[in-house]
Short mmCIF file of C-alpha atoms in Angstrom, two decimals:
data_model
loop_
_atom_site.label_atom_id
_atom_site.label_comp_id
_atom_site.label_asym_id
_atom_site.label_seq_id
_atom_site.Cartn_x
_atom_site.Cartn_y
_atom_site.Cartn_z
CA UNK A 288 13.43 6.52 1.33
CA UNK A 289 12.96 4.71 4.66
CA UNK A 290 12.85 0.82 4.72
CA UNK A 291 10.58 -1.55 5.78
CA UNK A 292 11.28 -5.52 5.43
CA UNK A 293 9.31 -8.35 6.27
CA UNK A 294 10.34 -11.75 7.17
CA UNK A 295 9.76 -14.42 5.90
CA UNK A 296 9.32 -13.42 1.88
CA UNK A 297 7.67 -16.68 1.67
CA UNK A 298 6.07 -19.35 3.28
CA UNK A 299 4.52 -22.70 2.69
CA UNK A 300 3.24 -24.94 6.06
CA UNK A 301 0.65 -27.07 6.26
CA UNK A 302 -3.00 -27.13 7.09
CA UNK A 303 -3.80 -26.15 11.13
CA UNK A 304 -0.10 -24.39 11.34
CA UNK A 305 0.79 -21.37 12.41
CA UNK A 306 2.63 -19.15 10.21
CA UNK A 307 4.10 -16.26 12.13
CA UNK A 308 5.03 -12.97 10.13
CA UNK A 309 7.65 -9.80 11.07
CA UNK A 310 7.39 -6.72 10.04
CA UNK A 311 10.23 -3.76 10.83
CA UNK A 312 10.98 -0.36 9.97
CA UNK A 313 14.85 -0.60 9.66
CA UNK A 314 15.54 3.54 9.38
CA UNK A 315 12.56 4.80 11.49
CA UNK A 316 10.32 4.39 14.35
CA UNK A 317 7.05 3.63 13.01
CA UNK A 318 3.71 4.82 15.27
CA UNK A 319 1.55 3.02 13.19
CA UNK A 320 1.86 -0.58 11.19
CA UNK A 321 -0.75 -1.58 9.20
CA UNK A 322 -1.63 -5.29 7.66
CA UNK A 323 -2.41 -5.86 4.39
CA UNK A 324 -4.01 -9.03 2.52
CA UNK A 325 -3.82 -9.32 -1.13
CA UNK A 326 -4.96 -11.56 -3.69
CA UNK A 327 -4.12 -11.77 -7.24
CA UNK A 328 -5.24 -9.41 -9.41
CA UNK A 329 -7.06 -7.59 -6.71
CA UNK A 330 -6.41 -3.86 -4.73
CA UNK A 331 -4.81 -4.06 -1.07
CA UNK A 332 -7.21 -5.23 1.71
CA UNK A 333 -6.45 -3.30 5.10
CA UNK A 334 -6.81 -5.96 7.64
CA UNK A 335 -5.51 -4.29 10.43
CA UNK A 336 -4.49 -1.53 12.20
CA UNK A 337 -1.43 -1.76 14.83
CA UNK A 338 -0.41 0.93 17.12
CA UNK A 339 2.69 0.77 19.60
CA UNK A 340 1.74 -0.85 23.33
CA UNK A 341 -1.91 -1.21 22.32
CA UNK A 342 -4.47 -3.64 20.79
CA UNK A 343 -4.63 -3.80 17.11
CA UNK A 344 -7.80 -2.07 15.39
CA UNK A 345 -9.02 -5.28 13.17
CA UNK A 346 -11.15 -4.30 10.21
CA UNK A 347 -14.78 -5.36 9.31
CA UNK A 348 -14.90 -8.99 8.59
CA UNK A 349 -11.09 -9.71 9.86
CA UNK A 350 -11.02 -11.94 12.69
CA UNK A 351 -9.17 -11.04 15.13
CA UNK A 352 -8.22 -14.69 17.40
CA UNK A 353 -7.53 -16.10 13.78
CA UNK A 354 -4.85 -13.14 12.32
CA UNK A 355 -2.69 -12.21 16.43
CA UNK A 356 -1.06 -9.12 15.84
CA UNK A 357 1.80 -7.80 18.29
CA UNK A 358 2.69 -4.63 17.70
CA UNK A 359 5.60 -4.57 20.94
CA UNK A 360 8.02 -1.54 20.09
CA UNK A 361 8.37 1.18 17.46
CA UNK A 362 10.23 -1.01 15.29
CA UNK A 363 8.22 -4.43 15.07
CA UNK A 364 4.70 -5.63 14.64
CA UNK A 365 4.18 -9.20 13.96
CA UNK A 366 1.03 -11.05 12.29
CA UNK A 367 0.29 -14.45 13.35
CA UNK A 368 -1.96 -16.39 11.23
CA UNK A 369 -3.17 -19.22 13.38
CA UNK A 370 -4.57 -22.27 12.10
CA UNK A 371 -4.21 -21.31 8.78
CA UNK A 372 -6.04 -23.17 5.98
CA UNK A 373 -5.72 -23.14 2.05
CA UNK A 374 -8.19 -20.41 1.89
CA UNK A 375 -5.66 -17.96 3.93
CA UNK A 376 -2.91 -18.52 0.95
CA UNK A 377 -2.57 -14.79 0.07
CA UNK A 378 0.04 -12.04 0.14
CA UNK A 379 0.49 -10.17 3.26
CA UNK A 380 2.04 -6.66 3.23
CA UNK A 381 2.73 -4.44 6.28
CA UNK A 382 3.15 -0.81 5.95
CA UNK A 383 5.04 1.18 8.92
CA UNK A 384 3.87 4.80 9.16
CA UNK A 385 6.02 7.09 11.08
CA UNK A 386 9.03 10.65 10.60
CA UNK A 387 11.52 10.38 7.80
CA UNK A 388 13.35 13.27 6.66
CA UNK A 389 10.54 15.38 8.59
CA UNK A 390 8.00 13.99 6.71
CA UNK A 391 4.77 11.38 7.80
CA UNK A 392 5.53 8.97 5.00
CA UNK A 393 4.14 5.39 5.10
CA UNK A 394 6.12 2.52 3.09
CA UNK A 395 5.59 -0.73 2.79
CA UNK A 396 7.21 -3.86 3.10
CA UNK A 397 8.40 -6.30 0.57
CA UNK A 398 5.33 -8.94 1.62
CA UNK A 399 5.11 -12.21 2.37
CA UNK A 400 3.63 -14.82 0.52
CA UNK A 401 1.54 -17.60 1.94
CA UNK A 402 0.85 -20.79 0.85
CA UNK A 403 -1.39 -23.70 2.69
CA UNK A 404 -1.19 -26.68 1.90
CA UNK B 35 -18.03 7.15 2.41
CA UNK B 36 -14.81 7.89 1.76
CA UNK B 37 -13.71 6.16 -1.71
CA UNK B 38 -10.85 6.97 -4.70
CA UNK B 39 -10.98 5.89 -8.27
CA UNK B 40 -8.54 5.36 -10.75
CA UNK B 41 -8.99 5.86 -14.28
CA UNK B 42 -8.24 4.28 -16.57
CA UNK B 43 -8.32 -0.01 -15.03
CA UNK B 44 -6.06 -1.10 -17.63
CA UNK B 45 -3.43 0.68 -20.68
CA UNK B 46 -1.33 -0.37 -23.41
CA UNK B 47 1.22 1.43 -25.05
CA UNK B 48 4.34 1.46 -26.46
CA UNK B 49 7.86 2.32 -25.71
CA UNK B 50 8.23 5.84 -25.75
CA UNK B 51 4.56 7.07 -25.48
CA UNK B 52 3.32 9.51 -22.65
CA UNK B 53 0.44 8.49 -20.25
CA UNK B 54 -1.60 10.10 -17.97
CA UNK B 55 -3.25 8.40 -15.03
CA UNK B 56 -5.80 9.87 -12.93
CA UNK B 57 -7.02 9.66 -9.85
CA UNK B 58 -10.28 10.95 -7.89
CA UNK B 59 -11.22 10.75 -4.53
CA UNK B 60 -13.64 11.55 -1.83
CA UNK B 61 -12.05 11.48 1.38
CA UNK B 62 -13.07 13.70 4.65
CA UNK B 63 -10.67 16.05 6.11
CA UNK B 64 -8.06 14.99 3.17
CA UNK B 65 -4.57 15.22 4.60
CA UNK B 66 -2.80 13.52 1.54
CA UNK B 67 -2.13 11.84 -1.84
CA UNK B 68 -0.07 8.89 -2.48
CA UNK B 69 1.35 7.53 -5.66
CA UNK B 70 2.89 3.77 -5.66
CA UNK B 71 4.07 1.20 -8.29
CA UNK B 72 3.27 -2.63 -7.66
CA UNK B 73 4.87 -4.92 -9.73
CA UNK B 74 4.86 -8.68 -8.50
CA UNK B 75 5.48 -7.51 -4.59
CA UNK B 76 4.59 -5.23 -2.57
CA UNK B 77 3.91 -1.23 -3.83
CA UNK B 78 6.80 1.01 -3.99
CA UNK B 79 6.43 5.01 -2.96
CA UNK B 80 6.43 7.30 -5.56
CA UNK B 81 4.96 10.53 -4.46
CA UNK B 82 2.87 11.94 -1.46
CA UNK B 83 0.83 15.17 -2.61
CA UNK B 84 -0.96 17.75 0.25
CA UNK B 85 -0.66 20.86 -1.50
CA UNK B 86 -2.59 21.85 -4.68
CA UNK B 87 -0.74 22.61 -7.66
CA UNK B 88 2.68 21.73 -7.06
CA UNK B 89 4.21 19.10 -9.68
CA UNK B 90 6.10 16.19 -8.00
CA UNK B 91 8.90 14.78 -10.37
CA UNK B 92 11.39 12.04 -10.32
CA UNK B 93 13.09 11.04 -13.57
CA UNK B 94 10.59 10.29 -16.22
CA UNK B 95 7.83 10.36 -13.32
CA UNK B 96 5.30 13.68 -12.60
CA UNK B 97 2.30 14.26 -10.42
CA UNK B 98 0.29 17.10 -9.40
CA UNK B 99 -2.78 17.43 -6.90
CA UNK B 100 -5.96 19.39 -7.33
CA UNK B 101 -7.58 19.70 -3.94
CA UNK B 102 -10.50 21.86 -5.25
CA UNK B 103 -11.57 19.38 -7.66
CA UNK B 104 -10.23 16.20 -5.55
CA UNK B 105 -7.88 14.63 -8.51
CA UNK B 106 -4.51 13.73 -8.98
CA UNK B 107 -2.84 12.63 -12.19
CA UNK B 108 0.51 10.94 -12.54
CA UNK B 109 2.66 11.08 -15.75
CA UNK B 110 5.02 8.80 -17.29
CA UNK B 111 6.86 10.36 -19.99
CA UNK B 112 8.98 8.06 -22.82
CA UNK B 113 7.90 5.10 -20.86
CA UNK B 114 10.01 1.63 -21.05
CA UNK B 115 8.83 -1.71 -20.31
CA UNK B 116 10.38 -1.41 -17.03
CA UNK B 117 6.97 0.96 -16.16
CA UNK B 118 4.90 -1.95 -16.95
CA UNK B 119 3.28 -2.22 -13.36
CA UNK B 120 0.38 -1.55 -11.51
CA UNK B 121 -0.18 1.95 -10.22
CA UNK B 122 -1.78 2.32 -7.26
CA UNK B 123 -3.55 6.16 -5.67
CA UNK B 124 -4.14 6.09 -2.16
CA UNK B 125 -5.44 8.70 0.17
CA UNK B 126 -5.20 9.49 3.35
CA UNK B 127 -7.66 11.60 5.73
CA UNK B 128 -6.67 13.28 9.33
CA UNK B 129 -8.38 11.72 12.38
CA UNK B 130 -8.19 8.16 10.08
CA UNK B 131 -5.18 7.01 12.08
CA UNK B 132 -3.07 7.15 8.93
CA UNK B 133 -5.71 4.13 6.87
CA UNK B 134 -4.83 4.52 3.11
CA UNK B 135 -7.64 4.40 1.18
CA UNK B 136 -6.64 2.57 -2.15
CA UNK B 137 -7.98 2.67 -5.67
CA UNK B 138 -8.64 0.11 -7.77
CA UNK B 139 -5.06 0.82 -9.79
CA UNK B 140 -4.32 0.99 -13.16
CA UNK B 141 -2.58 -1.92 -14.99
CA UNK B 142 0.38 0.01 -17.71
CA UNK B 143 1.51 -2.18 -19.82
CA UNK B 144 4.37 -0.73 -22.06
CA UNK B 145 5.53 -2.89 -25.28
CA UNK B 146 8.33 -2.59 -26.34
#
């Protein structure tokens, strides 16, 4: 199946840092990324949706100048969290929609997880 | 309001038994069905479903997809502890932008 990683697989940084985090589809060209929170023992939480060239759709109750999100080729989409405080400790996932083996598939990366200090 | 639910939240079995995990959803203009496994990172694909009826199978793993009564199930047959996981059903509607719309999961746990 196609690949997705995500870089860095874990992060710790302190309070009122800025924790920047890649996303890539290694084996296709993804139209669509999307940004995931998660916290433990709960469901994903879209946060975001990033399209190629354009402004990222944020969901309800994600704010946008807090989680930056760069979506600047078919290949990459970055989240930045800015600022970040203990409550944003979490596990981000990207997903990368896009054509593998003629099929719309959408995979996800391996995530990221965030600790603040 | 679009919405999928996963029964059951939580299993336990043992090595060897057969499960069935289901899936229902209300989704408009349903375009398709996703299976994944989460263990402690990120999901894993398992199966997309559009088309009613036909059974999806790799290895030990099964699903099928009934669009006239909006389920899916997945199977695990002679499960190992290695299925111990969290199985997550996502769907996915046309003119969404490709948004997966997540269940709550179930939580397999398979003793040995």
């Amino acid at each position: 199946g196609a690949v997705v990683s995500q870089h860095p697989s874990r992060v710790i940084c302190k309070s009122g840092t800025s924790v920047k985090i890649e996303c890539r589809s290694l084996d296709f060209q993804a139209t669509t990324m999307f940004w995931y929170r998660q916290f433990p023992k709960q469901s994903l939480m879209l946060m975001a949706t990033s399209n190629e060239g354009s402004k990222a759709t944020y969901e309800q109750g994600v704010e946008k100048d807090k989680f930056l999100i760069n979506h600047a080729s078919l290949t990459l989409s970055t989240l930045t969290v800015t600022s970040a405080h203990p409550e944003d400790s979490s596990f981000y996932i990207c997903s990368a929609r896009g054509w593998s083996s003629q099929q719309e598939t959408q995979y996800f990366g391996p995530g990221t997880r965030l600790l603040v200090l | 309001e679009d919405k999928v639910v996963q029964s059951p939240l939580s299993l336990v079995v043992h090595e060897g038994d057969t499960v069935t995990l289901n899936c229902s959803y209300e989704v408009t203009n349903f375009r398709s069905l996703l299976w994944y496994k989460q263990e402690k990172k990120a999901p894993t694909f398992l199966f997309m479903l559009t088309s009613s009826g036909i059974e999806k199978k790799s290895g030990r793993l099964s699903s099928i997809l009934d669009k006239k009564e909006l389920f899916s199930i997945l199977n695990i047959t002679a499960t190992q502890t290695g299925d111990s996981a969290v199985y997550l059903c996502a769907v996915v509607g046309y003119n969404q932008g490709g948004k997966l719309i997540f269940g709550q999961g179930t939580e397999l746990s398979v003793k040995p």
